[in-house]
Amino acid sequence: MLQRRTRKTWLLPEGESVLNEISRCNVRLTQLAAQMNFDTIQPDIPINYMYDGLHPSAYGVNMMEETIRHYLRTNKVICSSFSTVPSFSSTIVSPPPLMSINL
């Protein structure tokens, strides 16, 4: 699923129209997932963990990875006993937000 963002891209202008377009795309993706029988994963990264209002910070990327890892384990797609990579979220305390964005 697409994340909320506050910065413009080459495809979309900035502001409310970006958020509306992201919401519209997510609704269509959810409909497509239901029709084609696949799951979507939404990490829900808080906007203040987006490095520049568009890209996730290192902590935001770790949040995405942990969300995907949790989904895969919960749905028995992978076996946690075979995982040799330590969970990053268990070793790092949540850092303070990089920036404050009022929506």
mmCIF file with all atom_site columns, C-alpha atoms in Angstrom:
data_model
loop_
_atom_site.group_PDB
_atom_site.id
_atom_site.type_symbol
_atom_site.label_atom_id
_atom_site.label_alt_id
_atom_site.label_comp_id
_atom_site.label_asym_id
_atom_site.label_entity_id
_atom_site.label_seq_id
_atom_site.pdbx_PDB_ins_code
_atom_site.Cartn_x
_atom_site.Cartn_y
_atom_site.Cartn_z
_atom_site.occupancy
_atom_site.B_iso_or_equiv
_atom_site.pdbx_formal_charge
_atom_site.auth_seq_id
_atom_site.auth_comp_id
_atom_site.auth_asym_id
_atom_site.auth_atom_id
_atom_site.pdbx_PDB_model_num
ATOM 1   C CA . MET A 1 1   ? 0.000   0.000   0.000   1.00 0.00 ? 1   MET A CA 1
ATOM 2   C CA . LEU A 1 2   ? 1.147   3.551   -0.596  1.00 0.00 ? 2   LEU A CA 1
ATOM 3   C CA . GLN A 1 3   ? 2.162   5.667   2.373   1.00 0.00 ? 3   GLN A CA 1
ATOM 4   C CA . ARG A 1 4   ? 0.943   9.158   3.179   1.00 0.00 ? 4   ARG A CA 1
ATOM 5   C CA . ARG A 1 5   ? 3.426   11.821  2.170   1.00 0.00 ? 5   ARG A CA 1
ATOM 6   C CA . THR A 1 6   ? 3.663   15.593  2.161   1.00 0.00 ? 6   THR A CA 1
ATOM 7   C CA . ARG A 1 7   ? 6.229   16.315  -0.509  1.00 0.00 ? 7   ARG A CA 1
ATOM 8   C CA . LYS A 1 8   ? 5.481   16.529  -4.232  1.00 0.00 ? 8   LYS A CA 1
ATOM 9   C CA . THR A 1 9   ? 6.860   14.036  -6.710  1.00 0.00 ? 9   THR A CA 1
ATOM 10  C CA . TRP A 1 10  ? 7.295   14.260  -10.464 1.00 0.00 ? 10  TRP A CA 1
ATOM 11  C CA . LEU A 1 11  ? 3.976   12.427  -10.810 1.00 0.00 ? 11  LEU A CA 1
ATOM 12  C CA . LEU A 1 12  ? 1.930   14.296  -8.237  1.00 0.00 ? 12  LEU A CA 1
ATOM 13  C CA . PRO A 1 13  ? 1.739   17.859  -6.908  1.00 0.00 ? 13  PRO A CA 1
ATOM 14  C CA . GLU A 1 14  ? 2.042   18.475  -3.191  1.00 0.00 ? 14  GLU A CA 1
ATOM 15  C CA . GLY A 1 15  ? -0.686  18.921  -0.623  1.00 0.00 ? 15  GLY A CA 1
ATOM 16  C CA . GLU A 1 16  ? -4.173  17.506  -0.278  1.00 0.00 ? 16  GLU A CA 1
ATOM 17  C CA . SER A 1 17  ? -4.345  16.312  -3.887  1.00 0.00 ? 17  SER A CA 1
ATOM 18  C CA . VAL A 1 18  ? -1.398  13.966  -3.231  1.00 0.00 ? 18  VAL A CA 1
ATOM 19  C CA . LEU A 1 19  ? -3.113  12.465  -0.194  1.00 0.00 ? 19  LEU A CA 1
ATOM 20  C CA . ASN A 1 20  ? -6.364  12.068  -2.158  1.00 0.00 ? 20  ASN A CA 1
ATOM 21  C CA . GLU A 1 21  ? -4.550  10.346  -5.016  1.00 0.00 ? 21  GLU A CA 1
ATOM 22  C CA . ILE A 1 22  ? -2.730  8.018   -2.612  1.00 0.00 ? 22  ILE A CA 1
ATOM 23  C CA . SER A 1 23  ? -6.046  7.139   -0.947  1.00 0.00 ? 23  SER A CA 1
ATOM 24  C CA . ARG A 1 24  ? -7.653  6.499   -4.343  1.00 0.00 ? 24  ARG A CA 1
ATOM 25  C CA . CYS A 1 25  ? -4.767  4.218   -5.377  1.00 0.00 ? 25  CYS A CA 1
ATOM 26  C CA . ASN A 1 26  ? -4.951  2.302   -2.098  1.00 0.00 ? 26  ASN A CA 1
ATOM 27  C CA . VAL A 1 27  ? -8.706  1.737   -2.520  1.00 0.00 ? 27  VAL A CA 1
ATOM 28  C CA . ARG A 1 28  ? -8.154  0.396   -6.029  1.00 0.00 ? 28  ARG A CA 1
ATOM 29  C CA . LEU A 1 29  ? -5.272  -1.791  -4.861  1.00 0.00 ? 29  LEU A CA 1
ATOM 30  C CA . THR A 1 30  ? -7.456  -3.217  -2.082  1.00 0.00 ? 30  THR A CA 1
ATOM 31  C CA . GLN A 1 31  ? -10.216 -3.965  -4.607  1.00 0.00 ? 31  GLN A CA 1
ATOM 32  C CA . LEU A 1 32  ? -7.730  -5.644  -6.941  1.00 0.00 ? 32  LEU A CA 1
ATOM 33  C CA . ALA A 1 33  ? -6.338  -7.699  -4.053  1.00 0.00 ? 33  ALA A CA 1
ATOM 34  C CA . ALA A 1 34  ? -9.842  -8.943  -3.239  1.00 0.00 ? 34  ALA A CA 1
ATOM 35  C CA . GLN A 1 35  ? -10.545 -9.812  -6.881  1.00 0.00 ? 35  GLN A CA 1
ATOM 36  C CA . MET A 1 36  ? -7.237  -11.584 -7.449  1.00 0.00 ? 36  MET A CA 1
ATOM 37  C CA . ASN A 1 37  ? -7.018  -13.101 -3.962  1.00 0.00 ? 37  ASN A CA 1
ATOM 38  C CA . PHE A 1 38  ? -3.763  -11.611 -2.683  1.00 0.00 ? 38  PHE A CA 1
ATOM 39  C CA . ASP A 1 39  ? -2.949  -9.793  0.522   1.00 0.00 ? 39  ASP A CA 1
ATOM 40  C CA . THR A 1 40  ? -1.707  -6.261  0.956   1.00 0.00 ? 40  THR A CA 1
ATOM 41  C CA . ILE A 1 41  ? 0.650   -5.190  3.709   1.00 0.00 ? 41  ILE A CA 1
ATOM 42  C CA . GLN A 1 42  ? 0.400   -1.710  5.195   1.00 0.00 ? 42  GLN A CA 1
ATOM 43  C CA . PRO A 1 43  ? 3.307   -0.707  7.437   1.00 0.00 ? 43  PRO A CA 1
ATOM 44  C CA . ASP A 1 44  ? 1.666   2.604   8.513   1.00 0.00 ? 44  ASP A CA 1
ATOM 45  C CA . ILE A 1 45  ? 4.873   4.558   8.990   1.00 0.00 ? 45  ILE A CA 1
ATOM 46  C CA . PRO A 1 46  ? 4.098   7.775   10.894  1.00 0.00 ? 46  PRO A CA 1
ATOM 47  C CA . ILE A 1 47  ? 4.714   10.804  8.680   1.00 0.00 ? 47  ILE A CA 1
ATOM 48  C CA . ASN A 1 48  ? 7.273   12.156  11.150  1.00 0.00 ? 48  ASN A CA 1
ATOM 49  C CA . TYR A 1 49  ? 9.445   9.107   10.352  1.00 0.00 ? 49  TYR A CA 1
ATOM 50  C CA . MET A 1 50  ? 9.525   10.050  6.685   1.00 0.00 ? 50  MET A CA 1
ATOM 51  C CA . TYR A 1 51  ? 12.994  11.461  6.098   1.00 0.00 ? 51  TYR A CA 1
ATOM 52  C CA . ASP A 1 52  ? 11.943  14.346  3.871   1.00 0.00 ? 52  ASP A CA 1
ATOM 53  C CA . GLY A 1 53  ? 8.171   14.006  3.833   1.00 0.00 ? 53  GLY A CA 1
ATOM 54  C CA . LEU A 1 54  ? 8.465   11.561  0.932   1.00 0.00 ? 54  LEU A CA 1
ATOM 55  C CA . HIS A 1 55  ? 11.028  8.844   1.767   1.00 0.00 ? 55  HIS A CA 1
ATOM 56  C CA . PRO A 1 56  ? 11.114  6.799   4.981   1.00 0.00 ? 56  PRO A CA 1
ATOM 57  C CA . SER A 1 57  ? 14.006  7.319   7.368   1.00 0.00 ? 57  SER A CA 1
ATOM 58  C CA . ALA A 1 58  ? 16.210  4.376   8.323   1.00 0.00 ? 58  ALA A CA 1
ATOM 59  C CA . TYR A 1 59  ? 13.860  3.710   11.228  1.00 0.00 ? 59  TYR A CA 1
ATOM 60  C CA . GLY A 1 60  ? 10.883  3.889   8.828   1.00 0.00 ? 60  GLY A CA 1
ATOM 61  C CA . VAL A 1 61  ? 12.523  1.288   6.586   1.00 0.00 ? 61  VAL A CA 1
ATOM 62  C CA . ASN A 1 62  ? 13.038  -0.930  9.634   1.00 0.00 ? 62  ASN A CA 1
ATOM 63  C CA . MET A 1 63  ? 9.350   -0.491  10.497  1.00 0.00 ? 63  MET A CA 1
ATOM 64  C CA . MET A 1 64  ? 8.439   -1.690  6.982   1.00 0.00 ? 64  MET A CA 1
ATOM 65  C CA . GLU A 1 65  ? 10.778  -4.677  7.255   1.00 0.00 ? 65  GLU A CA 1
ATOM 66  C CA . GLU A 1 66  ? 9.393   -5.637  10.645  1.00 0.00 ? 66  GLU A CA 1
ATOM 67  C CA . THR A 1 67  ? 5.800   -5.349  9.381   1.00 0.00 ? 67  THR A CA 1
ATOM 68  C CA . ILE A 1 68  ? 6.584   -7.632  6.433   1.00 0.00 ? 68  ILE A CA 1
ATOM 69  C CA . ARG A 1 69  ? 8.492   -10.077 8.652   1.00 0.00 ? 69  ARG A CA 1
ATOM 70  C CA . HIS A 1 70  ? 5.566   -10.199 11.097  1.00 0.00 ? 70  HIS A CA 1
ATOM 71  C CA . TYR A 1 71  ? 3.100   -10.800 8.246   1.00 0.00 ? 71  TYR A CA 1
ATOM 72  C CA . LEU A 1 72  ? 5.197   -13.639 6.834   1.00 0.00 ? 72  LEU A CA 1
ATOM 73  C CA . ARG A 1 73  ? 5.563   -15.321 10.227  1.00 0.00 ? 73  ARG A CA 1
ATOM 74  C CA . THR A 1 74  ? 1.903   -14.854 11.148  1.00 0.00 ? 74  THR A CA 1
ATOM 75  C CA . ASN A 1 75  ? 0.771   -16.356 7.854   1.00 0.00 ? 75  ASN A CA 1
ATOM 76  C CA . LYS A 1 76  ? 3.288   -19.211 8.088   1.00 0.00 ? 76  LYS A CA 1
ATOM 77  C CA . VAL A 1 77  ? 5.045   -18.110 4.914   1.00 0.00 ? 77  VAL A CA 1
ATOM 78  C CA . ILE A 1 78  ? 8.420   -18.425 6.648   1.00 0.00 ? 78  ILE A CA 1
ATOM 79  C CA . CYS A 1 79  ? 9.530   -20.320 9.691   1.00 0.00 ? 79  CYS A CA 1
ATOM 80  C CA . SER A 1 80  ? 11.094  -18.188 12.403  1.00 0.00 ? 80  SER A CA 1
ATOM 81  C CA . SER A 1 81  ? 13.407  -21.056 13.411  1.00 0.00 ? 81  SER A CA 1
ATOM 82  C CA . PHE A 1 82  ? 15.250  -20.685 10.091  1.00 0.00 ? 82  PHE A CA 1
ATOM 83  C CA . SER A 1 83  ? 15.782  -16.960 10.466  1.00 0.00 ? 83  SER A CA 1
ATOM 84  C CA . THR A 1 84  ? 19.417  -16.120 11.141  1.00 0.00 ? 84  THR A CA 1
ATOM 85  C CA . VAL A 1 85  ? 18.979  -12.361 10.878  1.00 0.00 ? 85  VAL A CA 1
ATOM 86  C CA . PRO A 1 86  ? 18.325  -10.713 14.241  1.00 0.00 ? 86  PRO A CA 1
ATOM 87  C CA . SER A 1 87  ? 15.244  -8.544  14.467  1.00 0.00 ? 87  SER A CA 1
ATOM 88  C CA . PHE A 1 88  ? 16.371  -4.934  14.233  1.00 0.00 ? 88  PHE A CA 1
ATOM 89  C CA . SER A 1 89  ? 13.393  -3.637  16.209  1.00 0.00 ? 89  SER A CA 1
ATOM 90  C CA . SER A 1 90  ? 14.342  -5.731  19.225  1.00 0.00 ? 90  SER A CA 1
ATOM 91  C CA . THR A 1 91  ? 17.782  -4.140  19.457  1.00 0.00 ? 91  THR A CA 1
ATOM 92  C CA . ILE A 1 92  ? 16.952  -0.475  18.858  1.00 0.00 ? 92  ILE A CA 1
ATOM 93  C CA . VAL A 1 93  ? 14.845  1.873   20.910  1.00 0.00 ? 93  VAL A CA 1
ATOM 94  C CA . SER A 1 94  ? 12.517  4.093   18.903  1.00 0.00 ? 94  SER A CA 1
ATOM 95  C CA . PRO A 1 95  ? 14.358  7.294   17.961  1.00 0.00 ? 95  PRO A CA 1
ATOM 96  C CA . PRO A 1 96  ? 12.714  10.698  18.173  1.00 0.00 ? 96  PRO A CA 1
ATOM 97  C CA . PRO A 1 97  ? 10.951  11.935  15.025  1.00 0.00 ? 97  PRO A CA 1
ATOM 98  C CA . LEU A 1 98  ? 13.187  13.596  12.444  1.00 0.00 ? 98  LEU A CA 1
ATOM 99  C CA . MET A 1 99  ? 10.775  16.368  11.642  1.00 0.00 ? 99  MET A CA 1
ATOM 100 C CA . SER A 1 100 ? 7.382   17.723  12.539  1.00 0.00 ? 100 SER A CA 1
ATOM 101 C CA . ILE A 1 101 ? 4.777   17.947  9.814   1.00 0.00 ? 101 ILE A CA 1
ATOM 102 C CA . ASN A 1 102 ? 1.320   19.311  10.451  1.00 0.00 ? 102 ASN A CA 1
ATOM 103 C CA . LEU A 1 103 ? -1.349  17.872  8.177   1.00 0.00 ? 103 LEU A CA 1
#
